Coordinates of C-alpha atoms (C1' of nucleotides) in Angstrom, one line a residue:
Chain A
X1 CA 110.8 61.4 125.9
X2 CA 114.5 61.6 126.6
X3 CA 116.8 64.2 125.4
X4 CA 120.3 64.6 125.4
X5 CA 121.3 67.1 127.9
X6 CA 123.1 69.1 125.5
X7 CA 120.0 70.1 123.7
X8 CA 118.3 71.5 126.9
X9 CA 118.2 75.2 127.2
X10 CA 119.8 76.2 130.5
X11 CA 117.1 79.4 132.1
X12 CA 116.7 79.5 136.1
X13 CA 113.7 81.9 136.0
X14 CA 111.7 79.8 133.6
X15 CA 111.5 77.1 135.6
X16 CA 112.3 73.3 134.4
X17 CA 114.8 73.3 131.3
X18 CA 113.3 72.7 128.2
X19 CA 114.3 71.1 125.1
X20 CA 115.3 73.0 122.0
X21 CA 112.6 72.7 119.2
X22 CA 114.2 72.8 116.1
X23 CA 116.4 71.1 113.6
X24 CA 117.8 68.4 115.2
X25 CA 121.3 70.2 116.9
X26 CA 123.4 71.2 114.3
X27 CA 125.8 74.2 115.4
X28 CA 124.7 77.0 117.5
X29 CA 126.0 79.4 114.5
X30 CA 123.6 77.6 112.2
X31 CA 120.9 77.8 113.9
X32 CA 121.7 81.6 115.0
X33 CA 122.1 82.1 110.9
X34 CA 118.7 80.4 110.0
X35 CA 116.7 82.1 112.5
X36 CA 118.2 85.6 111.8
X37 CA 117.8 84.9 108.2
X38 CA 114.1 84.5 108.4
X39 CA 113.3 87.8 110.8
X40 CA 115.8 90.3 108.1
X41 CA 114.1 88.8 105.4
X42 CA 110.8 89.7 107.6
X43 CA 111.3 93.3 108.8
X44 CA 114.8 94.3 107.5
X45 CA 118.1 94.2 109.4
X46 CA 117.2 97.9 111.5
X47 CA 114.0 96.0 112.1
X48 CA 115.0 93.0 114.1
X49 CA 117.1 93.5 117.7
X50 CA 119.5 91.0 119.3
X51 CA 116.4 89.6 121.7
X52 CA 114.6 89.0 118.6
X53 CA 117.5 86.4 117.3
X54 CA 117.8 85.0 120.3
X55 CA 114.2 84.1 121.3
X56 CA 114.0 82.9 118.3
X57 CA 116.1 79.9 119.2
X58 CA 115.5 79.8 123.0
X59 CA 117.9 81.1 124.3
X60 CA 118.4 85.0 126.0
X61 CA 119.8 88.5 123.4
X62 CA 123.5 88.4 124.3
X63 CA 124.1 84.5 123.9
X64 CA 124.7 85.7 120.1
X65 CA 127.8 86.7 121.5
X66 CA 129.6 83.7 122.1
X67 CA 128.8 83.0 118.4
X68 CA 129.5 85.8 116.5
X69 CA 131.2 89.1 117.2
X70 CA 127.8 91.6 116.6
X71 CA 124.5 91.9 114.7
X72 CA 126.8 93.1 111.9
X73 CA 128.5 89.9 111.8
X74 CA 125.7 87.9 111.7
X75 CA 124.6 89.5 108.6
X76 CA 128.2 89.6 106.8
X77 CA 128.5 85.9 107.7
X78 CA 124.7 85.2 106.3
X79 CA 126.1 86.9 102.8
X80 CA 129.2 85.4 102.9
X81 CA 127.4 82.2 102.8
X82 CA 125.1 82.5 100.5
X83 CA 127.5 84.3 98.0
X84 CA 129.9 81.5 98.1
X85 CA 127.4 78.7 97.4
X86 CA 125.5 80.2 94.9
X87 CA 129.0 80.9 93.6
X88 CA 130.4 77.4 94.0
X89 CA 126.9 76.1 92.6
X90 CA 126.9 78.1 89.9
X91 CA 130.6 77.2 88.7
X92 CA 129.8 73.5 89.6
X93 CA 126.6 72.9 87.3
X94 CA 128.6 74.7 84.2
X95 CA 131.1 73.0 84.2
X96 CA 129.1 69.9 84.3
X97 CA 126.7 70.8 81.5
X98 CA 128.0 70.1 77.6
X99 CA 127.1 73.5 76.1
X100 CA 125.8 76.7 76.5
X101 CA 122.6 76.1 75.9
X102 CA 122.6 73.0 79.1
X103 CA 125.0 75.8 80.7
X104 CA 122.4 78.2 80.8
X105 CA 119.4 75.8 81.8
X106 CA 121.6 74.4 84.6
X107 CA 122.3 78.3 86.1
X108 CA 118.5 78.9 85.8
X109 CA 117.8 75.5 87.6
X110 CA 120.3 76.0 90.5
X111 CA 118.9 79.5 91.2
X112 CA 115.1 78.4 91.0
X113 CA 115.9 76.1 93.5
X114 CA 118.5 77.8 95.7
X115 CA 115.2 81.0 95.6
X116 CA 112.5 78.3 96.5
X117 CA 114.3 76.1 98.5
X118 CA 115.6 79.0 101.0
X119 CA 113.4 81.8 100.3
X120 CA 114.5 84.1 103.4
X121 CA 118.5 84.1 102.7
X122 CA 117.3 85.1 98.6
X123 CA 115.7 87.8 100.0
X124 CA 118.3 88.9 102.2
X125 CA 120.9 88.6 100.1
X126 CA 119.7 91.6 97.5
X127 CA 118.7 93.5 99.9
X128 CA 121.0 94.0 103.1
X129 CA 124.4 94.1 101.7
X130 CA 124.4 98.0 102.1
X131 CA 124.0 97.3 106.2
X132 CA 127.0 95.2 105.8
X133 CA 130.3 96.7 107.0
X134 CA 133.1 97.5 104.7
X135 CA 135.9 94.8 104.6
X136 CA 133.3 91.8 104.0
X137 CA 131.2 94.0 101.6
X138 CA 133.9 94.2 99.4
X139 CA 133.9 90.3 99.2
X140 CA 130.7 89.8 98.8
X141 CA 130.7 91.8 95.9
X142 CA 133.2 90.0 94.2
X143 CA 131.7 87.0 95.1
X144 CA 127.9 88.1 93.7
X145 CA 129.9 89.6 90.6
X146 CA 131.7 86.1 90.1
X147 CA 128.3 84.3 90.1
X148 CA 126.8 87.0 87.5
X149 CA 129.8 86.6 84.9
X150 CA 129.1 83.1 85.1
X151 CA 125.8 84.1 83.4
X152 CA 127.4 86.7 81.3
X153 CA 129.7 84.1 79.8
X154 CA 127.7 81.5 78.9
X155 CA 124.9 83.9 77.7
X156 CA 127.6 85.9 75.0
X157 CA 128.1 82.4 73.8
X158 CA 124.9 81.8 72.6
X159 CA 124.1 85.4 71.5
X160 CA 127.6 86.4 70.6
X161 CA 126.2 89.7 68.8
X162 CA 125.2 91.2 72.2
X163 CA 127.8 93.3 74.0
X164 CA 128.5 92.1 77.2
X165 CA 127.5 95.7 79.0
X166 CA 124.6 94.4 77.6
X167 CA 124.2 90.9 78.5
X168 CA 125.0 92.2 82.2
X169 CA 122.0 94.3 82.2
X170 CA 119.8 91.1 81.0
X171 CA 121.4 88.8 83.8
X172 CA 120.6 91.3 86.6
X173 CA 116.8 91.5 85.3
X174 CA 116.7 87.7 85.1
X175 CA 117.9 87.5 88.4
X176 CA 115.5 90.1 89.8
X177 CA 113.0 88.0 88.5
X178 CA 114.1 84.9 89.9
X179 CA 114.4 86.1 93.3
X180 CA 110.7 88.2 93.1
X181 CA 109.2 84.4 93.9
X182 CA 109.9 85.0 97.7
X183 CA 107.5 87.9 97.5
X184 CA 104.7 86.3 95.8
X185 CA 104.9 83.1 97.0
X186 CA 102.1 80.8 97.2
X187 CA 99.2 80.0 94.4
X188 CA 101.1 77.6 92.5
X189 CA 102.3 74.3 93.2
X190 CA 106.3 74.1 94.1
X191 CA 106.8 72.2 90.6
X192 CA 104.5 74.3 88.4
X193 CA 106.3 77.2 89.3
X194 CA 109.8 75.9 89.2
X195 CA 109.0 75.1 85.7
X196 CA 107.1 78.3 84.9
X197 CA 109.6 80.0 86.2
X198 CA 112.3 78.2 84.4
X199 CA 110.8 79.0 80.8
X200 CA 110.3 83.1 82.1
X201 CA 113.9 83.4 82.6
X202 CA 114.8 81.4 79.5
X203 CA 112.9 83.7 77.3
X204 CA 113.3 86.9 79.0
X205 CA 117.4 86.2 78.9
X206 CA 117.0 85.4 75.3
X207 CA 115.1 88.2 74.0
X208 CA 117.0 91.0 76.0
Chain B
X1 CA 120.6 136.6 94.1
X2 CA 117.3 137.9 95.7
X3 CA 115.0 134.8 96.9
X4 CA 112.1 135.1 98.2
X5 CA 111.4 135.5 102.1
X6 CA 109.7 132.5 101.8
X7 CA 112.4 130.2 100.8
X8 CA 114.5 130.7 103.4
X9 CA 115.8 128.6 106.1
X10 CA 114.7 129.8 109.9
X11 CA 118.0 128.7 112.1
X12 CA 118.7 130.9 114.8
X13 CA 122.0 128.6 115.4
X14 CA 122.8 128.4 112.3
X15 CA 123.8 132.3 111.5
X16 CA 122.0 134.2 108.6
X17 CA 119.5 132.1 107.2
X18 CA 119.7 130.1 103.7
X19 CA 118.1 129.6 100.6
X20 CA 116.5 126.3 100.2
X21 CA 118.4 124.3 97.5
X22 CA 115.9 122.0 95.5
X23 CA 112.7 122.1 93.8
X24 CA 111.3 125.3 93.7
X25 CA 109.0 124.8 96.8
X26 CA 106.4 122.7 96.3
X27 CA 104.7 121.5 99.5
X28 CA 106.6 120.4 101.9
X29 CA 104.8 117.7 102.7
X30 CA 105.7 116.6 98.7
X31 CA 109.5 117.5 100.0
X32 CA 109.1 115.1 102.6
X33 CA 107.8 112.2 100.9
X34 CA 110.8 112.6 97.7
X35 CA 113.7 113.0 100.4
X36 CA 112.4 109.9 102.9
X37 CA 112.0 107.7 99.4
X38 CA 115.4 108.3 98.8
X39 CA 116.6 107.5 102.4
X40 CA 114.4 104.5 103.0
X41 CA 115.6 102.9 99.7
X42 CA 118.9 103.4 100.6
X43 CA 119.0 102.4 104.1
X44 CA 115.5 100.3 104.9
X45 CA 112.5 102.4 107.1
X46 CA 113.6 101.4 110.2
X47 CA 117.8 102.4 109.1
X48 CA 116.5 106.0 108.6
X49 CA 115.8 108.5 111.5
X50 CA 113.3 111.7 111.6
X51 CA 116.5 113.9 111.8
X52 CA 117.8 112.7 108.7
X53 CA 114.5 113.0 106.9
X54 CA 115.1 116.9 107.6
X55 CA 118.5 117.2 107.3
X56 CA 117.9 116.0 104.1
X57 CA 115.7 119.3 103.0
X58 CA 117.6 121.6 105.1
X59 CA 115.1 121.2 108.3
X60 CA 115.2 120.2 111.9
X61 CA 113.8 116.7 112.2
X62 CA 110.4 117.5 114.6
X63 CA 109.9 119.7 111.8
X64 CA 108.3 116.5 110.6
X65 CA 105.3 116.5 112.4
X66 CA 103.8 119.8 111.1
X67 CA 103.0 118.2 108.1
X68 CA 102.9 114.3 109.2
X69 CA 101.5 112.6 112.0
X70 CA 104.4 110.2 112.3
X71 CA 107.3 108.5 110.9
X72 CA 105.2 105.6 110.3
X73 CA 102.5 108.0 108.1
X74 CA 104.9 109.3 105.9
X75 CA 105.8 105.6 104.4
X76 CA 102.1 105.0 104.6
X77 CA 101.6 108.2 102.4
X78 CA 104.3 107.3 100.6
X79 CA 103.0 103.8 99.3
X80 CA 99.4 105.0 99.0
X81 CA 100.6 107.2 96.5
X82 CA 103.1 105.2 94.3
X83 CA 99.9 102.6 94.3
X84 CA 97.5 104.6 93.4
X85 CA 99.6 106.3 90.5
X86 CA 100.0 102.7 89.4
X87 CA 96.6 101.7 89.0
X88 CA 95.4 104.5 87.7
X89 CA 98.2 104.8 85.1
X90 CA 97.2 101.4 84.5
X91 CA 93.9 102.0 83.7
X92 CA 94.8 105.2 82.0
X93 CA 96.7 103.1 79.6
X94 CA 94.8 99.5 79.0
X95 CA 91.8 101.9 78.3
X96 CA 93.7 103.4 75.4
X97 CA 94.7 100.9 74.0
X98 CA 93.3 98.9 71.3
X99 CA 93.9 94.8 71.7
X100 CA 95.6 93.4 74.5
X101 CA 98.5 93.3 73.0
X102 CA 98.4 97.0 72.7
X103 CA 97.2 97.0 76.0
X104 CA 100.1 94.6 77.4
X105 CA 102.6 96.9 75.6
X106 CA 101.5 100.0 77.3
X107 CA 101.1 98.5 80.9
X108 CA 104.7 97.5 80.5
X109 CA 106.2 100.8 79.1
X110 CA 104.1 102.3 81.8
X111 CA 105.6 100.3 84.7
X112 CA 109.5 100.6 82.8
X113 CA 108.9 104.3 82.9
X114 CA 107.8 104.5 86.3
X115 CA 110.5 102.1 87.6
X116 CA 113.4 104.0 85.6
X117 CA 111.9 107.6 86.1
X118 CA 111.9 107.0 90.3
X119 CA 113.8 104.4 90.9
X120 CA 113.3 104.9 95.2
X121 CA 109.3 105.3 94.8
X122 CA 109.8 101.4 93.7
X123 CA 112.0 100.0 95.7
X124 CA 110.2 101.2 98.7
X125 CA 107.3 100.2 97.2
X126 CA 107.7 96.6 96.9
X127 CA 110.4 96.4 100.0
X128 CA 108.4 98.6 103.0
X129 CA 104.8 97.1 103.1
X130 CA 105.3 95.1 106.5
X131 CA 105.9 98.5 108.1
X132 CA 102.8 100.5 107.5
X133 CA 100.5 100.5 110.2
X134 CA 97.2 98.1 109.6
X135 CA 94.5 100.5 108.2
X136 CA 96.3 101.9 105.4
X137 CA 98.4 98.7 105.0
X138 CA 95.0 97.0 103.7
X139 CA 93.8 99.7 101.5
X140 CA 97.4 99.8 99.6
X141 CA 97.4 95.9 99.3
X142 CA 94.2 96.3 97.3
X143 CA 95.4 98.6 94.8
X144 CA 98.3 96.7 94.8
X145 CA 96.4 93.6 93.8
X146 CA 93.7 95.9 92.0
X147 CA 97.0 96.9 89.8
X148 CA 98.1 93.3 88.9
X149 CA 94.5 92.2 88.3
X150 CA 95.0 94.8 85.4
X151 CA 97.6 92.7 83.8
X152 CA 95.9 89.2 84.4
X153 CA 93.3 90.5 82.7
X154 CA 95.4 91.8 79.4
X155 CA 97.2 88.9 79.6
X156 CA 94.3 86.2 79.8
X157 CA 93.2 87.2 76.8
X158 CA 96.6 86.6 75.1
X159 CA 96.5 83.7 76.6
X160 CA 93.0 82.0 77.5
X161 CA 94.3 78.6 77.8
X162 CA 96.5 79.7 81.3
X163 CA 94.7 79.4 84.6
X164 CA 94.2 83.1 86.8
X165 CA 96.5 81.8 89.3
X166 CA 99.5 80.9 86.9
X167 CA 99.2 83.9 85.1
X168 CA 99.2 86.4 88.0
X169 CA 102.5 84.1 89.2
X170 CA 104.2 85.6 85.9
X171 CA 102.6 88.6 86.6
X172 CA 104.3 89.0 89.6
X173 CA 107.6 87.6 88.0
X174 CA 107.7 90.1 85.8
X175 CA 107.0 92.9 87.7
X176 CA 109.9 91.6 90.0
X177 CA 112.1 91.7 86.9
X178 CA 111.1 95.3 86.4
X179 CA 111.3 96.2 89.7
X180 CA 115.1 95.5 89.8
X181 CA 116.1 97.2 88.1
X182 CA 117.0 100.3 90.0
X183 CA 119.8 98.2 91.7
X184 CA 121.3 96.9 88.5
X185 CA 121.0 100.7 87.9
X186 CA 123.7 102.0 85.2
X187 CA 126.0 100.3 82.8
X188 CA 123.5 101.1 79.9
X189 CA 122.0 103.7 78.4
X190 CA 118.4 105.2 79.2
X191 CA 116.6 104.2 76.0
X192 CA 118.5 101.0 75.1
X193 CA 117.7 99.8 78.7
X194 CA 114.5 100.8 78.7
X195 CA 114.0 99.1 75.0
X196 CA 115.4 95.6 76.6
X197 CA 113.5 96.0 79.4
X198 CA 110.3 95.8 77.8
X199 CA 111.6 93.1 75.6
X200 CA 112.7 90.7 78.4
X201 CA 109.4 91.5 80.3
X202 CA 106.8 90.7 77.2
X203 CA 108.7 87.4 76.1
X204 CA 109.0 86.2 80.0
X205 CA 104.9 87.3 80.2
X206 CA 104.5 85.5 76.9
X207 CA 106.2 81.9 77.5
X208 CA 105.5 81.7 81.5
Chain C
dT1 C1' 138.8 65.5 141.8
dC2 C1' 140.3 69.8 140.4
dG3 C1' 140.0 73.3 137.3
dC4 C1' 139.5 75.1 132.7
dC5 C1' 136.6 75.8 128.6
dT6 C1' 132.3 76.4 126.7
dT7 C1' 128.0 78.4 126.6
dG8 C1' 124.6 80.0 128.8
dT9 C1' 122.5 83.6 132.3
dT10 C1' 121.0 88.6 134.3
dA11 C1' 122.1 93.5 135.0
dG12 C1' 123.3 97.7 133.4
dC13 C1' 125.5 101.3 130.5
dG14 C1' 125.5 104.6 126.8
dA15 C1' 123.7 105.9 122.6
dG16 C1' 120.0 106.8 119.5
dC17 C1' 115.3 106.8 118.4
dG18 C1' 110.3 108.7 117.9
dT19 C1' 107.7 111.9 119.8
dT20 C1' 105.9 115.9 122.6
dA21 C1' 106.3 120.4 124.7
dA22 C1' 107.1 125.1 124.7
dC23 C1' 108.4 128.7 122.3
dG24 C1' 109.5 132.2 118.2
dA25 C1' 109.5 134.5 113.5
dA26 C1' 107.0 135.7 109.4
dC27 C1' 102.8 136.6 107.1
dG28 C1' 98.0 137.9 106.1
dG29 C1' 93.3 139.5 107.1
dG30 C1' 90.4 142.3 110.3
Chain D
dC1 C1' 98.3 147.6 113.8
dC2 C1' 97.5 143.6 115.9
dC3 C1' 96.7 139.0 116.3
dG4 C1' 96.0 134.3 114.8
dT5 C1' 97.9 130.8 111.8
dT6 C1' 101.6 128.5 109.9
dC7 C1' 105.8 126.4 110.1
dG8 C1' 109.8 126.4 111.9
dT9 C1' 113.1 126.0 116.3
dT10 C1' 115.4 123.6 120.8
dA11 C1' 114.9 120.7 124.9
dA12 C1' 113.7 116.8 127.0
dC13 C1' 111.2 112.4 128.0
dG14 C1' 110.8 107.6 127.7
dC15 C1' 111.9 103.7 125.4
dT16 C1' 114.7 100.4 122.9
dC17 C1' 118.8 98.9 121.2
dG18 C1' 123.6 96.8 120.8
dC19 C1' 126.9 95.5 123.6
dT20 C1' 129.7 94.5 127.9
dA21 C1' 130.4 92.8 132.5
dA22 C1' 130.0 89.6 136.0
dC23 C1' 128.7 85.3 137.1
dA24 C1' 127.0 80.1 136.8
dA25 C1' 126.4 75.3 135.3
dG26 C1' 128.0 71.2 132.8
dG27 C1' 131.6 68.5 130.4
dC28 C1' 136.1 66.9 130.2
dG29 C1' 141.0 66.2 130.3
dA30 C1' 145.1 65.9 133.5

DNA sequence: TCGCCTTGTTAGCGAGCGTTAACGAACGGG
DNA sequence: CCCGTTCGTTAACGCTCGCTAACAAGGCGA
């Protein structure tokens, strides 16, 4: 089998270079991003060292560094990300649906399959944003905050007797529960639980 | 203020020594476990250190090991606990209880009680599992699961037409719903949130 | 072809961690 | 009154970690 030479990982003690397993050569920040997703959703950000990251991909610790500017960075960038599309997503799929009620089922949609489809960065994502340093944090926030008044709006417009200190309260539960499925993954088939899921959220954001 | 000898804080460094600020000595082993909740839900197991664990009660941090045999032991202790309490409080409850709806009711005030009366016992609880050591790791996993069999089994005989595995995937749903609460802490008021709470939970239970 | 840029490598530093060792003050029973 | 037990202390060991330094191989434009 030939390979490009680009994709071989360059190591003179470990003998012959080898090819990169993995997805196909997208960027080396990608693939840094992915891999570090998976081990902090595994053991937690204090739980995963620089050598981890990096063996992860086949390559040595301190390659990170031509990539990103720390271990922090990784993890600010990896919330960044996910922030923003969920964001983007979120705004995208309202204002394509006529109605709340659409509105509503489209949100739910997006973040069944954003949780399924990507499990590890869900699981980072409410989890290690207190290991991420300040100026970033404060973006993130605004960006998670963004996403959940997305919710909040559509939601006061289909129970507009519900104050909106409320209605917050309701998204964040509904969200918890969306992004438990990581946890308890397995049992069901993919679209049994997308749909099972689906209805839970409906109903739980309704009745709250 | 005269305080017993007992209460005070042995420091030769430190000058005269101090009375102990906090609950009215219990064990310290009891001390331990309340302070290192705290500290591992904020920061994640492997983000806390043994000195901050006794900082946090006004000790040194080898202090520690006169009452644990390890860092890892504490969390184990910790989570054997918070299990156990569950499923006994579980059984406490469905026993009590006439009808399973009666029975669903109380399980969830149970868990809505726990989850807002210690919010760290629970988000340690269904974050730190992956770092207790393998003996006690197993035996917390089956009250764990010991615990949700509790609510399959209320719950299948609300609803005898849904499978065991579909209705222990809303089980855990909904306990991840609960269960995020403490970081959507605040906003609303104790009773009101606990009130929507159980709502939200027993209509996402009831149409997953 | 030369030389720079990119992206790897290994070696090592300094800090922080969990843990153990050695010791000391207070208390309680003989 | 002493002496063992309990529960603290400080010091230090060994290990791991994040990060930097110094160097190397391949690609590519001038």
């Amino acid at each position: 089998m030939l390979v490009p030479v680009n994709q071989l990982v360059y190591n003179p003690r470990m003998g012959d270079p080898v090819p990169v397993q993995g997805p196909a050569r997208r960027g080396r920040r990608t693939e840094i991003l992915e891999a570090a997703a998976v081990l902090f959703a595994q053991r937690g950000f204090h739980g995963v060292a620089i050598d981890d990251i990096g063996r992860a991909i086949g390559v040595s610790g301190p390659a990170l560094y031509r990539h990103f500017r720390g271990k922090e960075a990784v993890l600010a960038q990896m919330l960044l990300d996910i922030s923003e599309r969920l964001r983007s997503e979120g705004e995208r799929r309202v204002a394509a649906a006529e109605g709340p009620e659409q509105a509503l089922a489209a949100l739910i949609d997006g973040h069944i399959a954003f949780a399924l489809g990507r499990p590890a960065l869900i699981t980072v994502h409410d989890r290690e944003l207190g290991n991420v340093p300040e100026p970033e944090r404060r973006q993130i926030r605004r960006l998670q905050r963004r996403y959940v008044e997305q919710w909040v709006a559509v939601l006061s417009r289909l129970r507009p007797e519900a104050g909106e200190a409320r209605l917050r309260a309701a998204v964040h539960a509904a969200l918890g529960l969306l992004n438990s499925t990581p946890h308890s993954a397995g049992g069901l088939p993919g679209e049994e639980m997308r749909a099972m899921l689906a209805a839970m959220a409906r109903a739980a954001l309704l009745a709250g």
